[in-house]
PDB file of C-alpha atoms in Angstrom:
ATOM      1  CA  MET S   1     -24.798 202.412  36.885  1.00 46.00           C
ATOM      2  CA  VAL S   2     -25.597 199.080  34.461  1.00 46.00           C
ATOM      3  CA  ALA S   3     -28.702 196.707  34.959  1.00 46.00           C
ATOM      4  CA  THR S   4     -27.396 193.374  34.838  1.00 50.00           C
ATOM      5  CA  ASP S   5     -31.370 191.861  35.208  1.00 48.00           C
ATOM      6  CA  PRO S   6     -32.811 191.962  31.234  1.00 49.00           C
ATOM      7  CA  GLN S   7     -36.358 192.640  33.055  1.00 49.00           C
ATOM      8  CA  ALA S   8     -34.875 195.805  34.800  1.00 47.00           C
ATOM      9  CA  ASP S   9     -35.923 198.690  32.346  1.00 45.00           C
ATOM     10  CA  ILE S  10     -39.329 196.793  31.933  1.00 45.00           C
ATOM     11  CA  ALA S  11     -39.864 196.852  35.466  1.00 44.00           C
ATOM     12  CA  ALA S  12     -38.140 200.585  35.572  1.00 44.00           C
ATOM     13  CA  ALA S  13     -41.100 201.679  33.067  1.00 40.00           C
ATOM     14  CA  GLN S  14     -44.223 200.535  34.434  1.00 49.00           C
ATOM     15  CA  PRO S  15     -46.206 201.302  37.947  1.00 47.00           C
ATOM     16  CA  SER S  16     -45.554 198.880  40.690  1.00 49.00           C
ATOM     17  CA  SER S  17     -48.622 198.077  41.126  1.00 65.00           C
ATOM     18  CA  ILE S  18     -51.986 198.304  39.159  1.00 80.00           C
ATOM     19  CA  GLY S  19     -53.814 197.890  42.478  1.00 85.00           C
ATOM     20  CA  LEU S  20     -55.649 195.326  44.024  1.00 86.00           C
ATOM     21  CA  LEU S  21     -58.903 196.002  42.402  1.00 91.00           C
ATOM     22  CA  GLY S  22     -56.940 196.076  38.973  1.00 91.00           C
ATOM     23  CA  GLN S  23     -55.201 192.986  39.506  1.00 90.00           C
ATOM     24  CA  LEU S  24     -58.882 191.528  40.283  1.00 89.00           C
ATOM     25  CA  ILE S  25     -59.822 192.693  36.943  1.00 93.00           C
ATOM     26  CA  ARG S  26     -57.037 191.434  35.049  1.00 94.00           C
ATOM     27  CA  PHE S  27     -57.230 188.312  36.836  1.00 92.00           C
ATOM     28  CA  ALA S  28     -60.607 187.638  36.376  1.00 91.00           C
ATOM     29  CA  LEU S  29     -60.362 188.078  32.768  1.00 95.00           C
ATOM     30  CA  ILE S  30     -57.404 186.191  31.586  1.00 94.00           C
ATOM     31  CA  GLY S  31     -58.846 183.363  34.410  1.00 89.00           C
ATOM     32  CA  GLY S  32     -61.871 183.150  32.407  1.00 91.00           C
ATOM     33  CA  PHE S  33     -60.234 183.123  29.325  1.00 96.00           C
ATOM     34  CA  CYS S  34     -58.188 180.440  30.625  1.00 92.00           C
ATOM     35  CA  ALA S  35     -61.474 178.806  31.940  1.00 88.00           C
ATOM     36  CA  LEU S  36     -62.589 178.558  28.882  1.00 94.00           C
ATOM     37  CA  ILE S  37     -59.200 176.488  27.035  1.00 96.00           C
ATOM     38  CA  ASP S  38     -59.453 174.296  30.637  1.00 91.00           C
ATOM     39  CA  LEU S  39     -62.964 173.794  29.706  1.00 91.00           C
ATOM     40  CA  GLY S  40     -62.988 173.047  26.135  1.00 95.00           C
ATOM     41  CA  THR S  41     -59.904 170.714  26.496  1.00 96.00           C
ATOM     42  CA  TYR S  42     -61.786 169.393  29.394  1.00 92.00           C
ATOM     43  CA  THR S  43     -64.551 168.438  27.535  1.00 93.00           C
ATOM     44  CA  LEU S  44     -62.699 167.484  24.339  1.00 96.00           C
ATOM     45  CA  LEU S  45     -61.151 164.851  26.393  1.00 95.00           C
ATOM     46  CA  THR S  46     -64.407 163.636  27.665  1.00 92.00           C
ATOM     47  CA  GLN S  47     -66.573 163.818  25.000  1.00 92.00           C
ATOM     48  CA  VAL S  48     -64.427 163.592  21.712  1.00 93.00           C
ATOM     49  CA  ALA S  49     -61.486 161.671  22.949  1.00 92.00           C
ATOM     50  CA  GLY S  50     -63.526 158.873  25.388  1.00 91.00           C
ATOM     51  CA  MET S  51     -62.145 160.127  28.368  1.00 92.00           C
ATOM     52  CA  ALA S  52     -65.517 160.685  30.735  1.00 90.00           C
ATOM     53  CA  THR S  53     -65.183 157.263  32.749  1.00 89.00           C
ATOM     54  CA  SER S  54     -63.098 156.627  35.671  1.00 86.00           C
ATOM     55  CA  PRO S  55     -59.997 156.313  36.191  1.00 90.00           C
ATOM     56  CA  TRP S  56     -59.993 158.548  32.354  1.00 93.00           C
ATOM     57  CA  VAL S  57     -61.817 161.044  33.806  1.00 90.00           C
ATOM     58  CA  ASP S  58     -58.760 162.559  36.311  1.00 88.00           C
ATOM     59  CA  VAL S  59     -56.553 161.603  33.746  1.00 92.00           C
ATOM     60  CA  ALA S  60     -58.774 164.053  31.352  1.00 93.00           C
ATOM     61  CA  ARG S  61     -59.450 166.569  34.458  1.00 87.00           C
ATOM     62  CA  ALA S  62     -55.644 166.678  35.481  1.00 87.00           C
ATOM     63  CA  ILE S  63     -54.502 167.079  31.299  1.00 93.00           C
ATOM     64  CA  SER S  64     -57.188 170.149  30.872  1.00 92.00           C
ATOM     65  CA  PHE S  65     -56.121 172.041  34.639  1.00 83.00           C
ATOM     66  CA  ILE S  66     -52.390 171.708  33.338  1.00 87.00           C
ATOM     67  CA  VAL S  67     -53.312 173.422  29.798  1.00 93.00           C
ATOM     68  CA  GLY S  68     -55.158 176.375  31.590  1.00 89.00           C
ATOM     69  CA  THR S  69     -53.332 177.686  34.317  1.00 80.00           C
ATOM     70  CA  THR S  70     -50.040 177.297  33.029  1.00 83.00           C
ATOM     71  CA  THR S  71     -51.309 179.600  30.200  1.00 92.00           C
ATOM     72  CA  ALA S  72     -52.885 181.526  33.152  1.00 85.00           C
ATOM     73  CA  PHE S  73     -49.401 181.881  34.785  1.00 81.00           C
ATOM     74  CA  PHE S  74     -47.769 183.242  31.981  1.00 84.00           C
ATOM     75  CA  LEU S  75     -50.363 185.598  31.505  1.00 90.00           C
ATOM     76  CA  ASN S  76     -51.021 186.873  34.290  1.00 87.00           C
ATOM     77  CA  ARG S  77     -47.534 186.882  34.953  1.00 85.00           C
ATOM     78  CA  LYS S  78     -47.268 189.462  32.118  1.00 87.00           C
ATOM     79  CA  PHE S  79     -50.300 191.139  32.919  1.00 90.00           C
ATOM     80  CA  THR S  80     -52.047 191.351  36.429  1.00 89.00           C
ATOM     81  CA  PHE S  81     -48.768 191.038  38.463  1.00 86.00           C
ATOM     82  CA  SER S  82     -45.994 192.523  36.285  1.00 80.00           C
ATOM     83  CA  GLY S  83     -44.998 195.040  39.684  1.00 68.00           C
ATOM     84  CA  GLY S  84     -44.092 191.933  41.540  1.00 69.00           C
ATOM     85  CA  ARG S  85     -41.130 189.872  41.953  1.00 63.00           C
ATOM     86  CA  ARG S  86     -38.884 188.382  39.572  1.00 67.00           C
ATOM     87  CA  ASP S  87     -36.484 186.447  41.060  1.00 69.00           C
ATOM     88  CA  GLY S  88     -36.395 183.523  38.845  1.00 74.00           C
ATOM     89  CA  LYS S  89     -35.862 179.896  40.385  1.00 80.00           C
ATOM     90  CA  ALA S  90     -37.876 180.854  43.395  1.00 81.00           C
ATOM     91  CA  GLN S  91     -40.760 182.103  41.642  1.00 81.00           C
ATOM     92  CA  VAL S  92     -40.882 179.116  39.414  1.00 77.00           C
ATOM     93  CA  GLY S  93     -40.486 176.749  42.489  1.00 85.00           C
ATOM     94  CA  SER S  94     -43.104 178.476  44.120  1.00 87.00           C
ATOM     95  CA  PHE S  95     -45.425 178.321  41.078  1.00 84.00           C
ATOM     96  CA  VAL S  96     -44.772 174.525  40.899  1.00 83.00           C
ATOM     97  CA  LEU S  97     -45.523 174.034  44.324  1.00 92.00           C
ATOM     98  CA  LEU S  98     -48.996 176.256  44.238  1.00 91.00           C
ATOM     99  CA  TYR S  99     -49.847 174.540  41.415  1.00 86.00           C
ATOM    100  CA  THR S 100     -49.011 170.906  42.402  1.00 89.00           C
ATOM    101  CA  VAL S 101     -51.292 171.280  45.978  1.00 93.00           C
ATOM    102  CA  THR S 102     -54.342 173.140  43.726  1.00 90.00           C
ATOM    103  CA  PHE S 103     -54.173 170.547  40.636  1.00 86.00           C
ATOM    104  CA  PHE S 104     -54.962 167.809  43.369  1.00 92.00           C
ATOM    105  CA  VAL S 105     -57.869 169.840  44.982  1.00 94.00           C
ATOM    106  CA  ALA S 106     -58.985 170.366  41.351  1.00 89.00           C
ATOM    107  CA  VAL S 107     -59.117 166.861  40.654  1.00 89.00           C
ATOM    108  CA  GLY S 108     -60.125 165.869  43.881  1.00 95.00           C
ATOM    109  CA  VAL S 109     -62.958 168.820  44.180  1.00 96.00           C
ATOM    110  CA  ASN S 110     -64.197 167.289  40.338  1.00 92.00           C
ATOM    111  CA  GLN S 111     -64.246 163.897  41.975  1.00 93.00           C
ATOM    112  CA  LEU S 112     -65.850 164.319  45.245  1.00 96.00           C
ATOM    113  CA  MET S 113     -68.545 166.308  42.706  1.00 95.00           C
ATOM    114  CA  LEU S 114     -69.078 163.606  40.210  1.00 93.00           C
ATOM    115  CA  GLN S 115     -69.892 161.749  43.452  1.00 95.00           C
ATOM    116  CA  VAL S 116     -72.097 163.608  45.192  1.00 96.00           C
ATOM    117  CA  LEU S 117     -74.533 165.039  42.187  1.00 94.00           C
ATOM    118  CA  PRO S 118     -76.750 163.299  40.276  1.00 93.00           C
ATOM    119  CA  GLU S 119     -76.198 161.987  36.781  1.00 92.00           C
ATOM    120  CA  SER S 120     -77.578 164.419  34.362  1.00 93.00           C
ATOM    121  CA  ALA S 121     -76.014 166.016  30.625  1.00 91.00           C
ATOM    122  CA  TRP S 122     -74.891 168.791  32.436  1.00 92.00           C
ATOM    123  CA  GLN S 123     -72.896 166.844  35.494  1.00 92.00           C
ATOM    124  CA  HIS S 124     -69.259 167.004  33.630  1.00 89.00           C
ATOM    125  CA  THR S 125     -69.539 170.643  33.511  1.00 91.00           C
ATOM    126  CA  LEU S 126     -70.970 171.294  37.044  1.00 95.00           C
ATOM    127  CA  CYS S 127     -68.068 169.251  38.183  1.00 94.00           C
ATOM    128  CA  TRP S 128     -65.773 170.843  36.573  1.00 88.00           C
ATOM    129  CA  ALA S 129     -67.220 174.509  37.335  1.00 92.00           C
ATOM    130  CA  VAL S 130     -66.970 173.869  41.132  1.00 95.00           C
ATOM    131  CA  SER S 131     -63.298 172.592  41.069  1.00 93.00           C
ATOM    132  CA  GLN S 132     -62.645 175.525  38.701  1.00 84.00           C
ATOM    133  CA  ALA S 133     -63.350 178.240  41.521  1.00 90.00           C
ATOM    134  CA  THR S 134     -62.211 176.262  44.583  1.00 93.00           C
ATOM    135  CA  ALA S 135     -58.708 175.983  42.962  1.00 88.00           C
ATOM    136  CA  THR S 136     -58.759 180.073  41.172  1.00 84.00           C
ATOM    137  CA  VAL S 137     -60.095 181.174  44.473  1.00 89.00           C
ATOM    138  CA  ILE S 138     -56.386 179.482  45.910  1.00 93.00           C
ATOM    139  CA  ASN S 139     -54.336 180.677  42.670  1.00 87.00           C
ATOM    140  CA  PHE S 140     -55.686 184.126  43.468  1.00 88.00           C
ATOM    141  CA  VAL S 141     -54.478 184.800  46.381  1.00 91.00           C
ATOM    142  CA  MET S 142     -51.128 182.611  46.066  1.00 91.00           C
ATOM    143  CA  LEU S 143     -50.046 183.870  43.651  1.00 88.00           C
ATOM    144  CA  LYS S 144     -50.922 187.518  44.797  1.00 87.00           C
ATOM    145  CA  TRP S 145     -49.003 187.156  48.049  1.00 87.00           C
ATOM    146  CA  VAL S 146     -46.610 184.846  47.751  1.00 86.00           C
ATOM    147  CA  VAL S 147     -45.764 184.173  44.007  1.00 86.00           C
ATOM    148  CA  PHE S 148     -45.724 187.503  42.723  1.00 85.00           C
ATOM    149  CA  ARG S 149     -45.738 189.611  45.797  1.00 82.00           C
ATOM    150  CA  GLU S 150     -44.552 193.114  45.515  1.00 77.00           C
ATOM    151  CA  PRO S 151     -41.402 194.367  47.215  1.00 73.00           C
ATOM    152  CA  SER S 152     -42.502 195.911  50.585  1.00 71.00           C
ATOM    153  CA  THR S 153     -41.114 199.115  51.043  1.00 62.00           C
ATOM    154  CA  GLU S 154     -38.292 197.886  53.804  1.00 63.00           C
ATOM    155  CA  GLU S 155     -36.651 195.950  50.684  1.00 54.00           C
ATOM    156  CA  ASN S 156     -36.635 198.655  48.784  1.00 53.00           C
TER     157      ASN S 156
END
C-alpha cells in the first residue's frame, strides 16, 4: 500500500506521544523562547518605536502576540505535539480560532493590568507577563486537547 500523505512516513517513524510531562517540558521551553520573541517585539515597539501610549500600546501588544504565537505554533507542531492529528485545513482553522480568542484575551488582560497596576519602570513588562501567562495556559490546554489532539484508540 502506498501512502498518499506526505507526513505519513514521518508520523510512522515517530512515537505517537512523548507523554504529558514531555509535552509540558517542551511546551515550556518553546514557550519561553517564543515569550522572549514576544517580549522583545513588545519592548521594541513600546520603548523604541514610541508605542507606549494608548491606543498604540494595544497595537504593540497585538503585534508582539502575533509574532510570538505564530512562532510557537510552528515549533510546537513540530516538536511538542508531533503525534497529534495532521488534518491540514481543520488544524489551521482550529489554530486561527484559538489564537484569535487568546489574542483578545492577551490584549484585554494587558489593558486591564495597565489600569490596575501603578505606573512604574516595570509596569509594561509586568502587564505583558500577566497577559502572556493567561494566554499560555489557554493555549496549552487547547493545543493539547483540540488542535493537536492525538487519535484515540477507537480512531486507529
